[in-house]
Amino acid sequence: NAGVMQNPRHLVRRRGQEARLRCSPMKGHSHVYWYRQLPEEGLKFMVYLQKENIIDESGMPKERFSAEFPKEGPSILRIQQVVRGDSAAYFCASSPGFHTEAFFGQGTRLTVV
Amino acid sequence: DQQVKQNSPSLSVQEGRISILNCDYTNSMFDYFLWYKKYPAEGPTFLISISSIKDKNEDGRFTVFLNKSAKHLSLHIVPSQPGDSAVYFCAGVPNQAGTALIFGKGTTLSVSS
């Protein structure tokens, strides 16, 4: 049973470009969470999704950021018109349901130049 | 307003001694707590958990203590090993459906040989 898979591991984008980060949860997991870790900071919650539904996006910036978890395929975190301040490690986690521990992927390190 | 706090950004311990990592929380919305360990350039990995109805959980060298009246928990590692050097995150699992894990900022543990 493969763990949570994130790709790419590293992503470099110029200012103004779009970044797409993908996350395939563990088999049997229908809950996906995205967290961001800025330098010298902890893990900041961004968004919580179940299949085809956004459950909680209270941690997501109001502009330029969006997330989806379609019926088929991976969850996607999309950042439009990236700025230098978006440079961070983005972690995806999945769980089989509510109220259980979450398992994390290796993260995607986004660098905006 | 941070609901889960790890007030010590770093901790240095000698090999063989005990490491004690602390975590405080600000309200009673959590049903249980998790500790994650994170190496550089990797995703967090689940280490140990404790339910809010218990005051201690032990797994090998790792023991977590929960003091509900003080809203405080601690992770004890004994004996500490150089391979334990990592960032340790405390996370609360909310008792409200539709709410994701809430993490502290982490404590960097360095174990010297």
Coordinates of N, CA and C in Angstrom, one line a residue:
Chain A
N1 N 0.9 -1.2 0.0 CA 0.0 0.0 0.0 C 0.9 1.2 0.0
A2 N 0.9 1.9 -1.1 CA 1.8 3.1 -1.3 C 1.3 4.2 -0.3
G3 N 2.2 5.0 0.1 CA 1.9 6.1 1.0 C 1.3 7.2 0.2
V4 N 1.2 8.4 0.8 CA 0.7 9.6 0.1 C 1.7 10.0 -0.9
M5 N 1.3 10.2 -2.1 CA 2.3 10.6 -3.1 C 2.0 12.0 -3.6
Q6 N 3.1 12.8 -3.5 CA 3.0 14.2 -4.0 C 4.0 14.4 -5.1
N7 N 3.5 15.1 -6.1 CA 4.5 15.5 -7.2 C 4.1 16.8 -7.8
P8 N 5.1 17.6 -8.3 CA 6.5 17.2 -8.2 C 7.1 17.4 -6.8
R9 N 8.3 16.9 -6.6 CA 8.9 17.1 -5.3 C 9.5 18.5 -5.2
H10 N 9.9 19.0 -6.4 CA 10.5 20.4 -6.4 C 9.8 21.0 -7.6
L11 N 9.5 22.3 -7.4 CA 8.8 23.1 -8.5 C 9.4 24.5 -8.5
V12 N 9.9 24.9 -9.6 CA 10.4 26.3 -9.7 C 9.5 27.0 -10.7
R13 N 9.0 28.2 -10.3 CA 8.2 29.0 -11.1 C 8.6 30.4 -11.1
R14 N 8.5 31.1 -12.2 CA 8.7 32.6 -12.2 C 7.5 33.3 -11.7
R15 N 7.8 34.5 -11.2 CA 6.7 35.3 -10.7 C 5.6 35.5 -11.8
G16 N 4.4 35.3 -11.4 CA 3.3 35.5 -12.4 C 2.8 34.2 -13.0
Q17 N 3.6 33.1 -12.9 CA 3.2 31.8 -13.5 C 2.2 31.1 -12.5
E18 N 1.7 30.0 -13.0 CA 0.8 29.2 -12.2 C 1.6 28.0 -11.7
A19 N 1.3 27.6 -10.5 CA 1.8 26.3 -9.9 C 0.7 25.4 -9.6
R20 N 0.9 24.1 -10.0 CA 0.0 23.0 -9.8 C 0.7 21.9 -9.0
L21 N 0.1 21.7 -7.8 CA 0.7 20.6 -7.0 C -0.3 19.5 -6.8
R22 N 0.2 18.3 -7.0 CA -0.7 17.1 -7.0 C -0.4 16.2 -5.8
C23 N -1.5 15.6 -5.4 CA -1.5 14.7 -4.2 C -2.4 13.5 -4.4
S24 N -1.8 12.4 -4.4 CA -2.6 11.1 -4.4 C -2.6 10.6 -3.0
P25 N -3.8 10.5 -2.4 CA -3.9 10.0 -1.1 C -3.6 8.5 -1.0
M26 N -3.4 8.0 0.2 CA -3.3 6.5 0.4 C -4.5 5.8 -0.1
K27 N -4.4 4.6 -0.5 CA -5.5 3.8 -0.9 C -6.5 3.7 0.2
G28 N -7.8 4.0 -0.1 CA -8.8 3.9 0.9 C -9.1 5.1 1.7
H29 N -8.2 6.1 1.5 CA -8.4 7.4 2.2 C -9.2 8.4 1.3
S30 N -10.2 8.9 1.9 CA -11.1 9.8 1.2 C -11.0 11.3 1.7
H31 N -10.1 11.5 2.7 CA -10.0 12.8 3.3 C -8.6 13.3 3.0
V32 N -8.5 14.5 2.4 CA -7.2 15.1 2.0 C -7.0 16.5 2.7
Y33 N -5.8 16.7 3.2 CA -5.5 18.0 3.8 C -4.3 18.6 3.2
W34 N -4.3 19.9 3.0 CA -3.1 20.6 2.5 C -2.6 21.5 3.6
Y35 N -1.3 21.4 3.8 CA -0.6 22.3 4.8 C 0.6 23.0 4.1
R36 N 0.9 24.2 4.6 CA 2.1 24.9 4.1 C 3.1 25.1 5.2
Q37 N 4.3 24.9 4.9 CA 5.3 25.2 5.9 C 6.3 26.3 5.3
L38 N 6.2 27.5 5.9 CA 7.1 28.5 5.5 C 8.4 28.4 6.3
P39 N 9.5 29.0 5.8 CA 10.7 28.9 6.5 C 10.6 29.4 8.0
E40 N 11.1 28.6 8.9 CA 11.1 29.0 10.3 C 9.6 28.9 10.9
E41 N 8.7 28.4 10.2 CA 7.3 28.3 10.7 C 6.9 26.8 10.8
G42 N 5.8 26.6 11.5 CA 5.3 25.3 11.6 C 4.4 25.0 10.4
L43 N 3.6 24.0 10.6 CA 2.6 23.5 9.5 C 1.3 24.3 9.6
K44 N 1.1 25.1 8.6 CA -0.2 25.9 8.6 C -1.2 25.2 7.8
F45 N -2.4 25.0 8.4 CA -3.5 24.4 7.7 C -3.9 25.3 6.5
M46 N -4.2 24.7 5.4 CA -4.8 25.5 4.3 C -6.2 25.1 4.0
V47 N -6.4 23.8 3.6 CA -7.7 23.3 3.2 C -7.8 21.8 3.4
Y48 N -9.1 21.5 3.7 CA -9.5 20.1 4.0 C -10.6 19.7 2.9
L49 N -10.3 18.6 2.2 CA -11.3 18.2 1.2 C -11.6 16.7 1.4
Q50 N -12.8 16.4 1.0 CA -13.2 15.1 0.7 C -13.6 15.0 -0.8
K51 N -13.8 13.8 -1.3 CA -14.1 13.6 -2.7 C -15.1 14.6 -3.2
E52 N -14.7 15.5 -4.1 CA -15.6 16.4 -4.8 C -16.2 17.5 -3.8
N53 N -15.7 17.6 -2.6 CA -16.2 18.6 -1.7 C -15.1 19.3 -0.9
I54 N -15.2 20.6 -0.7 CA -14.3 21.3 0.1 C -15.0 21.4 1.5
I55 N -14.3 20.8 2.5 CA -14.9 20.8 3.8 C -14.6 22.1 4.6
D56 N -13.3 22.5 4.5 CA -12.8 23.6 5.3 C -11.7 24.3 4.5
E57 N -11.9 25.5 4.1 CA -10.8 26.2 3.4 C -10.4 27.5 4.1
S58 N -10.6 27.4 5.4 CA -10.4 28.6 6.2 C -9.0 29.1 6.3
G59 N -8.0 28.2 5.9 CA -6.6 28.5 5.9 C -6.1 28.9 4.6
M60 N -6.9 28.9 3.6 CA -6.5 29.2 2.3 C -6.6 30.7 2.0
P61 N -5.5 31.3 1.4 CA -5.6 32.7 1.0 C -6.8 32.9 0.1
K62 N -7.4 34.1 0.2 CA -8.7 34.3 -0.5 C -8.5 34.4 -2.0
E63 N -7.3 34.9 -2.4 CA -7.1 35.1 -3.8 C -5.9 34.2 -4.3
R64 N -6.0 33.8 -5.5 CA -4.9 33.1 -6.3 C -4.8 31.6 -5.9
F65 N -5.3 31.2 -4.8 CA -5.2 29.8 -4.3 C -6.6 29.1 -4.5
S66 N -6.5 27.8 -5.0 CA -7.7 27.0 -5.1 C -7.3 25.6 -4.9
A67 N -8.2 24.7 -4.5 CA -7.9 23.3 -4.4 C -9.1 22.5 -4.8
E68 N -8.9 21.3 -5.3 CA -9.9 20.4 -5.7 C -9.5 19.0 -5.4
F69 N -10.5 18.1 -5.3 CA -10.3 16.7 -5.1 C -11.4 16.0 -5.9
P70 N -11.1 15.8 -7.1 CA -12.2 15.3 -8.0 C -12.5 13.8 -7.7
K71 N -13.6 13.4 -8.3 CA -14.1 12.0 -8.1 C -13.0 11.0 -8.5
E72 N -12.3 11.3 -9.6 CA -11.2 10.5 -10.1 C -10.0 11.3 -10.1
G73 N -8.9 10.7 -9.8 CA -7.6 11.5 -9.9 C -7.2 12.1 -8.6
P74 N -6.0 12.7 -8.6 CA -5.4 13.3 -7.4 C -6.1 14.6 -7.0
S75 N -5.7 15.0 -5.8 CA -6.1 16.3 -5.3 C -5.1 17.3 -5.9
I76 N -5.6 18.5 -6.3 CA -4.7 19.5 -6.9 C -4.8 20.8 -6.1
L77 N -3.7 21.3 -5.7 CA -3.6 22.7 -5.2 C -3.0 23.6 -6.2
R78 N -3.8 24.6 -6.6 CA -3.4 25.5 -7.7 C -3.1 26.9 -7.1
I79 N -2.0 27.4 -7.5 CA -1.6 28.8 -7.2 C -1.4 29.6 -8.4
Q80 N -2.3 30.5 -8.6 CA -2.2 31.4 -9.8 C -1.3 32.6 -9.5
Q81 N -0.6 33.1 -10.6 CA 0.2 34.3 -10.5 C 1.0 34.3 -9.3
V82 N 1.9 33.3 -9.2 CA 2.7 33.1 -8.0 C 3.6 34.3 -7.7
V83 N 3.8 34.6 -6.4 CA 4.7 35.6 -6.0 C 5.8 35.0 -5.1
R84 N 6.9 35.7 -4.8 CA 8.0 35.2 -4.1 C 7.5 34.7 -2.7
G85 N 6.6 35.3 -2.1 CA 6.1 34.9 -0.8 C 5.4 33.5 -0.8
D86 N 5.1 33.0 -2.0 CA 4.5 31.7 -2.0 C 5.5 30.6 -1.9
S87 N 6.8 30.9 -2.0 CA 7.8 29.9 -1.9 C 7.7 29.3 -0.5
A88 N 7.6 28.0 -0.5 CA 7.4 27.2 0.7 C 7.4 25.7 0.4
A89 N 7.3 24.9 1.5 CA 7.0 23.5 1.3 C 5.5 23.3 1.5
Y90 N 4.9 22.6 0.6 CA 3.5 22.3 0.7 C 3.3 20.8 0.9
F91 N 2.7 20.5 2.0 CA 2.5 19.1 2.4 C 1.0 18.7 2.2
C92 N 0.8 17.5 1.7 CA -0.5 16.9 1.6 C -0.6 15.8 2.6
A93 N -1.7 15.6 3.2 CA -1.9 14.5 4.1 C -3.3 13.8 3.8
S94 N -3.4 12.6 4.1 CA -4.7 11.9 3.9 C -5.1 11.1 5.1
S95 N -6.3 10.8 5.3 CA -6.8 10.0 6.3 C -8.0 9.2 5.8
P96 N -8.4 8.1 6.5 CA -9.5 7.3 6.0 C -10.8 7.9 6.4
G97 N -10.8 8.8 7.4 CA -12.0 9.4 7.8 C -11.7 10.5 8.7
F98 N -12.8 11.1 9.3 CA -12.7 12.1 10.3 C -12.2 11.5 11.6
H99 N -11.4 12.2 12.3 CA -11.0 11.9 13.7 C -10.0 10.7 13.7
T100 N -9.1 10.7 12.8 CA -8.0 9.8 12.8 C -6.7 10.5 12.5
E101 N -5.6 9.9 12.8 CA -4.4 10.5 12.4 C -4.2 10.6 10.9
A102 N -3.5 11.6 10.4 CA -3.3 11.8 9.0 C -1.9 11.4 8.7
F103 N -1.7 10.9 7.4 CA -0.4 10.4 6.9 C 0.0 11.4 5.8
F104 N 1.2 11.8 5.9 CA 1.8 12.9 5.1 C 2.6 12.4 3.9
G105 N 2.5 13.1 2.8 CA 3.4 12.9 1.7 C 4.7 13.6 2.0
Q106 N 5.6 13.5 1.0 CA 7.0 14.0 1.1 C 7.0 15.5 0.9
G107 N 6.0 16.1 0.4 CA 5.9 17.5 0.2 C 6.4 17.9 -1.2
T108 N 5.9 19.1 -1.6 CA 6.4 19.8 -2.8 C 7.1 21.1 -2.4
R109 N 8.3 21.3 -2.8 CA 9.0 22.5 -2.5 C 8.9 23.4 -3.6
L110 N 8.1 24.5 -3.4 CA 7.9 25.5 -4.5 C 8.9 26.7 -4.3
T111 N 9.6 27.0 -5.3 CA 10.5 28.1 -5.3 C 10.0 29.1 -6.4
V112 N 9.7 30.3 -6.0 CA 9.3 31.3 -7.0 C 10.5 32.3 -7.2
V113 N 10.9 32.4 -8.4 CA 12.1 33.2 -8.7 C 11.7 34.4 -9.5
Chain B
D1 N -4.6 33.6 16.5 CA -4.6 33.0 17.9 C -4.2 31.5 17.7
Q2 N -3.1 31.1 18.2 CA -2.6 29.8 18.0 C -3.2 28.9 19.1
Q3 N -3.9 27.8 18.7 CA -4.6 26.9 19.6 C -3.7 25.8 20.1
V4 N -2.6 25.5 19.4 CA -1.6 24.5 19.9 C -0.3 25.2 19.9
K5 N 0.4 25.2 21.0 CA 1.6 26.0 21.1 C 2.8 25.1 21.6
Q6 N 3.9 25.3 20.9 CA 5.1 24.7 21.3 C 6.1 25.8 21.5
N7 N 6.3 26.2 22.8 CA 7.0 27.4 23.1 C 8.5 27.3 23.0
S8 N 9.0 26.1 22.9 CA 10.5 26.0 22.8 C 10.8 25.7 21.3
P9 N 11.5 26.6 20.6 CA 11.8 26.3 19.2 C 12.9 25.2 19.1
S10 N 13.7 25.1 20.1 CA 14.8 24.1 20.0 C 15.1 23.5 21.3
L11 N 15.8 22.3 21.3 CA 16.2 21.6 22.5 C 17.4 20.8 22.1
S12 N 18.4 20.9 23.0 CA 19.7 20.1 22.8 C 19.9 19.1 23.9
V13 N 20.1 17.9 23.6 CA 20.2 16.8 24.6 C 21.4 15.9 24.3
Q14 N 22.0 15.4 25.3 CA 23.1 14.4 25.0 C 22.6 13.0 24.8
E15 N 23.2 12.3 24.0 CA 22.8 10.9 23.8 C 22.7 10.1 25.1
G16 N 21.6 9.4 25.2 CA 21.4 8.6 26.4 C 20.6 9.3 27.5
R17 N 20.5 10.6 27.4 CA 19.7 11.3 28.3 C 18.2 11.4 27.9
I18 N 17.4 12.0 28.7 CA 16.0 12.1 28.4 C 15.7 13.4 27.6
S19 N 14.9 13.3 26.6 CA 14.4 14.5 25.9 C 13.0 14.8 26.3
I20 N 12.6 16.0 26.7 CA 11.2 16.3 27.0 C 10.8 17.5 26.1
L21 N 9.8 17.2 25.3 CA 9.3 18.2 24.4 C 7.9 18.5 24.9
N22 N 7.6 19.8 25.0 CA 6.4 20.3 25.6 C 5.4 20.9 24.6
C23 N 4.1 20.9 24.9 CA 3.1 21.4 24.1 C 1.9 21.9 24.9
D24 N 1.4 23.0 24.6 CA 0.2 23.6 25.4 C -0.9 23.8 24.4
Y25 N -2.1 23.7 24.9 CA -3.3 24.0 24.0 C -4.2 24.9 24.8
T26 N -5.0 25.7 24.0 CA -5.7 26.8 24.6 C -7.2 26.5 24.9
N27 N -7.7 25.4 24.3 CA -9.1 25.2 24.7 C -9.4 23.7 24.7
S28 N -10.6 23.3 25.0 CA -10.9 21.9 25.2 C -11.6 21.2 24.0
M29 N -11.2 21.8 22.8 CA -11.9 21.3 21.6 C -11.3 20.0 21.0
F30 N -10.2 19.6 21.7 CA -9.5 18.4 21.1 C -9.8 17.1 21.8
D31 N -10.0 16.1 20.9 CA -10.4 14.8 21.4 C -9.1 14.0 21.7
Y32 N -8.1 14.2 20.9 CA -6.8 13.6 21.2 C -5.7 14.3 20.5
F33 N -4.5 13.9 20.8 CA -3.3 14.6 20.4 C -2.3 13.7 19.7
L34 N -1.6 14.2 18.8 CA -0.6 13.4 18.0 C 0.7 14.1 18.1
W35 N 1.7 13.3 18.0 CA 3.1 13.8 17.8 C 3.6 13.3 16.5
Y36 N 4.2 14.2 15.7 CA 4.8 13.9 14.5 C 6.3 14.2 14.5
K37 N 7.1 13.5 13.8 CA 8.5 13.7 13.7 C 8.8 14.1 12.3
K38 N 9.7 15.1 12.1 CA 10.0 15.4 10.7 C 11.5 15.7 10.5
Y39 N 12.0 14.9 9.5 CA 13.4 15.1 9.1 C 13.4 16.2 7.9
P40 N 14.5 16.8 7.7 CA 14.6 17.8 6.6 C 14.3 17.2 5.3
A41 N 13.6 17.9 4.5 CA 13.2 17.5 3.1 C 12.3 16.2 3.1
E42 N 11.7 15.9 4.2 CA 10.7 14.8 4.2 C 9.4 15.3 4.8
G43 N 8.4 14.5 4.6 CA 7.1 14.8 5.2 C 7.1 14.4 6.7
P44 N 6.2 14.9 7.5 CA 6.1 14.5 8.9 C 5.6 13.0 9.0
T45 N 6.1 12.3 9.9 CA 5.7 10.9 10.1 C 5.1 10.8 11.5
F46 N 4.0 10.1 11.6 CA 3.3 9.9 12.9 C 4.1 9.2 13.8
L47 N 4.1 9.6 15.1 CA 5.0 9.0 16.1 C 4.2 8.3 17.2
I48 N 3.3 9.0 17.8 CA 2.5 8.5 19.0 C 1.3 9.4 19.2
S49 N 0.3 8.9 19.8 CA -0.9 9.6 20.1 C -1.4 9.4 21.5
I50 N -2.3 10.3 22.0 CA -2.9 10.1 23.3 C -4.3 10.6 23.2
S51 N -5.2 9.8 23.8 CA -6.6 10.3 23.8 C -6.8 11.2 25.0
S52 N -7.8 12.1 24.9 CA -8.0 13.1 26.0 C -8.6 12.4 27.2
I53 N -8.9 11.1 27.1 CA -9.5 10.5 28.3 C -8.3 9.7 29.1
K54 N -7.1 9.8 28.5 CA -6.0 9.2 29.2 C -5.0 10.2 29.7
D55 N -4.1 9.8 30.5 CA -3.0 10.7 30.9 C -1.6 10.3 30.5
K56 N -1.6 9.1 30.0 CA -0.2 8.6 29.6 C -0.4 7.5 28.5
N57 N 0.5 7.6 27.5 CA 0.6 6.5 26.5 C 2.1 6.3 26.2
E58 N 2.5 5.0 26.2 CA 3.9 4.6 26.1 C 4.1 3.7 24.8
D59 N 5.1 4.0 24.1 CA 5.5 3.1 23.0 C 7.0 3.1 22.9
G60 N 7.6 2.0 23.4 CA 9.0 1.9 23.4 C 9.7 3.0 24.1
R61 N 10.6 3.7 23.4 CA 11.3 4.8 24.1 C 10.5 6.1 24.2
F62 N 9.3 6.1 23.6 CA 8.5 7.3 23.6 C 7.3 7.2 24.5
T63 N 7.1 8.2 25.3 CA 6.0 8.3 26.2 C 5.4 9.7 26.1
V64 N 4.1 9.8 26.0 CA 3.4 11.1 26.0 C 2.5 11.2 27.2
F65 N 2.6 12.3 27.9 CA 1.8 12.6 29.1 C 0.9 13.7 28.8
L66 N -0.4 13.6 29.3 CA -1.4 14.6 29.1 C -1.9 15.1 30.5
N67 N -1.8 16.4 30.7 CA -2.4 17.0 31.9 C -3.5 18.0 31.5
K68 N -4.7 17.4 31.6 CA -5.9 18.2 31.0 C -6.1 19.5 31.8
S69 N -5.9 19.4 33.1 CA -6.2 20.6 33.9 C -5.3 21.7 33.5
A70 N -4.1 21.4 33.2 CA -3.1 22.4 32.8 C -3.1 22.7 31.3
K71 N -3.9 21.9 30.5 CA -3.9 21.9 29.1 C -2.5 21.8 28.5
H72 N -1.8 20.8 29.0 CA -0.4 20.6 28.7 C -0.1 19.2 28.4
L73 N 0.7 18.9 27.3 CA 1.2 17.6 27.1 C 2.7 17.6 26.8
S74 N 3.3 16.5 27.1 CA 4.7 16.4 26.8 C 5.1 15.0 26.2
L75 N 6.1 15.1 25.4 CA 6.7 13.8 24.8 C 8.0 13.6 25.5
H76 N 8.2 12.4 26.0 CA 9.5 12.0 26.6 C 10.1 11.0 25.8
I77 N 11.4 11.2 25.5 CA 12.2 10.2 24.7 C 13.3 9.8 25.6
V78 N 13.4 8.5 25.9 CA 14.5 8.0 26.8 C 14.8 6.6 26.4
P79 N 16.1 6.3 26.2 CA 17.2 7.2 26.1 C 17.2 7.9 24.7
S80 N 17.6 9.1 24.7 CA 17.7 9.8 23.4 C 18.8 9.3 22.5
Q81 N 18.6 9.3 21.2 CA 19.6 8.8 20.3 C 19.9 9.8 19.2
P82 N 21.1 9.9 18.6 CA 21.3 10.9 17.6 C 20.3 10.8 16.5
G83 N 19.8 9.6 16.1 CA 18.8 9.5 15.1 C 17.5 10.2 15.4
D84 N 17.3 10.5 16.7 CA 16.1 11.2 17.1 C 16.1 12.7 16.7
S85 N 17.2 13.2 16.3 CA 17.4 14.6 15.9 C 16.5 14.9 14.8
A86 N 15.5 15.8 15.0 CA 14.5 16.1 14.0 C 13.6 17.2 14.6
V87 N 12.6 17.6 13.8 CA 11.6 18.6 14.3 C 10.4 17.8 14.7
Y88 N 9.9 18.1 15.9 CA 8.8 17.4 16.5 C 7.6 18.3 16.5
F89 N 6.5 17.9 16.0 CA 5.3 18.7 15.9 C 4.2 18.0 16.8
C90 N 3.6 18.8 17.6 CA 2.4 18.4 18.4 C 1.2 18.8 17.6
A91 N 0.2 18.0 17.5 CA -1.0 18.3 16.8 C -2.3 17.9 17.6
G92 N -3.3 18.7 17.5 CA -4.6 18.4 18.2 C -5.6 17.9 17.2
V93 N -6.3 16.9 17.5 CA -7.4 16.4 16.7 C -8.7 17.0 17.2
P94 N -9.4 17.9 16.5 CA -10.6 18.5 17.1 C -11.7 17.5 17.2
N95 N -12.6 17.8 18.1 CA -13.8 16.9 18.3 C -14.9 17.3 17.4
Q96 N -14.7 18.3 16.6 CA -15.8 18.8 15.7 C -15.6 18.2 14.3
A97 N -16.6 17.6 13.8 CA -16.5 17.0 12.4 C -16.2 18.1 11.4
G98 N -15.4 17.8 10.5 CA -15.1 18.7 9.4 C -13.9 19.7 9.8
T99 N -13.2 19.3 10.8 CA -12.1 20.2 11.2 C -10.8 19.4 11.1
A100 N -9.7 20.0 10.5 CA -8.5 19.3 10.3 C -7.6 19.4 11.6
L101 N -6.5 18.6 11.5 CA -5.5 18.7 12.6 C -5.0 20.1 12.7
I102 N -4.7 20.5 14.0 CA -4.1 21.8 14.2 C -2.7 21.5 14.8
F103 N -1.7 22.1 14.2 CA -0.3 21.8 14.6 C 0.3 23.0 15.3
G104 N 1.2 22.7 16.2 CA 2.1 23.7 16.8 C 3.2 24.0 15.8
K105 N 4.1 24.9 16.2 CA 5.1 25.4 15.3 C 6.3 24.4 15.3
G106 N 6.4 23.5 16.2 CA 7.5 22.5 16.2 C 8.6 22.9 17.1
T107 N 9.3 21.8 17.5 CA 10.5 22.0 18.3 C 11.6 21.2 17.7
T108 N 12.7 21.8 17.4 CA 13.9 21.1 16.8 C 14.7 20.5 17.9
L109 N 14.8 19.1 17.9 CA 15.6 18.4 18.8 C 16.9 18.0 18.2
S110 N 18.0 18.3 18.9 CA 19.3 17.9 18.5 C 19.9 17.0 19.6
V111 N 20.2 15.8 19.2 CA 20.8 14.9 20.2 C 22.3 14.7 19.8
S112 N 23.2 15.0 20.7 CA 24.6 14.9 20.4 C 25.2 13.6 21.0
S113 N 26.1 13.1 20.3 CA 26.8 11.8 20.7 C 28.0 12.1 21.6

